[in-house]
Amino acid sequence: MGSDNKEMLRSLPAVDELLRQEAISEAVETYPRTLVVRAVRNVLDQNRQAILNGKAAFDSQEFEQANLVKEILAEIQHLASFTLRRVINGTGIIVHTNLGRSLLCQDALDRLQLIGSGYSNLEYDLEVGRRGSRYVHAEAILCEITGAEGALVVNNNAAAVVLVLNTLAQGKEVVVSRGQLVEIGGSFRIPDIMSRSGARLREVGCTNRTHLSDYEGAIGPETALLLDVHASNYQIVGFTAEVGLEELVELGRKHEVPVMQDLGSGCLVDVTPFGLQGEPLVQDTVRSGADVITFSGDKLLGGTQAGIILGRREFIAELRRNPLTRALRVDKLTLAALEATLRLYRDEDAAIQAIPTLKMIATDQKTLIDRAQVLVKALRANIPESIEVTIMDGSSMVGGGALPTQTLPTKLVAISSKEASAARLEAHFRGYVPPIIGRVEQELFLLDVRTLQPGDEEVIIAAAAKLESVI
Ligand SMILES: *Cc1c(COP(=O)(O)O)cnc(C)c1O
């Protein structure tokens, strides 16, 4: 280490000295002292490291102090802000896994407030006055709206699949088509999940074609389950053949082997009127006779994160007895929000209006055009002159791995400037509080009005008014 470095290290002020600086002692009135001290320490550490790595350059003692104070104030802001924050979704991906998937409906939010702020009968049977089961809460409504005999809610659909495989097929074989050995993302791969759950995978057919005879040929004394995985996040096209669920159920009955379907999304209303084809309805899947069905609570269903298992009464009872169920159990907040969301499905039209995920799917072209026009007009009135704003046609996606090849026509607000790249515009909006997340395509920063929520427009306009700083 050179003597310059030693000199610089020695010139770094002590923690106490910095705490006495006016701007920092003022911060202690607003923020907890421990947080301020931590910020001072962090900044001193960073500067010490920079000096040791030969990356620091101080001109004078004075410059150094002022700079450190500025860095400390920024660090205080950083430490004081939440890590999980609300963002504005302008991507047009409705069930955006990275942005928190489904938004909760008002009824669910109200129940969260009520159940979260008070005691509840989570595990208390009010009729007999003693311990009850948390699993009764969402079961009645799930059976009512889907026609299933029994239901169980666990942490997420990945957990649901693991639990069913572990309960019904540990140490035995599960027959799956090679066309369905999928990866859902986030390291959820059917073959891995299968081995973790203690079941043995028995692959049949080919990637593009699997026939009923392939399944039948694989059934033997070791077979515990026939598994059908809904192709929710991919599509095999061309020379293809798959076995329908009804045929599989018939085969299962013949050989007395239960059939499970991992539905993925869990759609409870017909979305074909909105231009989306091919997403099976949970109710139809129950009717087709599958013995166990699993799906997510926060994809097309539009509720909280949860894994919903529907099935024959004796299988659900067996699942409940598995000790693993305790490890995958949901809390009262999940049950409260889920029950409130599910009750809305008693009236499909009401569900579409009240559940944000469905409402965004159902938003019509006229509404989208109006929304885009209002936003563009307000933007033009508020932004620097060198920024251009236009309306473009585009495509929204359902997301969350659902309906991967289908899009919904939408309107995009495109923002661009000759003086700043689209990447810089994107960074400006993403860095705003609250962050505004859009897409960049062909040197345009794009915001899809379909996924904007009431009040988001004002935030976007305020952020755009500050674009001065990046051009
Ligand atoms: C999304 C999905 C899962 C995982 O569900 P999570 O609720 O995210 O755990 C499993 N299987 C299929 C087919 C899916 O689409």
Coordinates of C-alpha atoms in Angstrom, one line a residue, residues 20 65 86 97 122 128 227 270 311 324 328 330 352 387 413 419:
R20 CA -21.9 15.6 14.8
Q65 CA -16.3 15.6 4.1
R86 CA -45.5 -1.3 -4.7
T97 CA -44.6 -13.4 -11.7
L122 CA -58.7 -20.4 12.3
V128 CA -68.6 -27.5 19.7
L227 CA -50.3 -37.8 -14.2
D270 CA -64.8 -19.0 -19.5
G311 CA -60.3 -34.4 -5.5
L324 CA -45.7 -33.0 5.0
L328 CA -46.8 -26.8 3.5
V330 CA -51.1 -21.8 4.7
I352 CA -65.0 -10.6 -13.8
I387 CA -39.9 14.1 -25.6
V413 CA -48.1 4.6 -24.9
E419 CA -31.7 13.2 -26.7

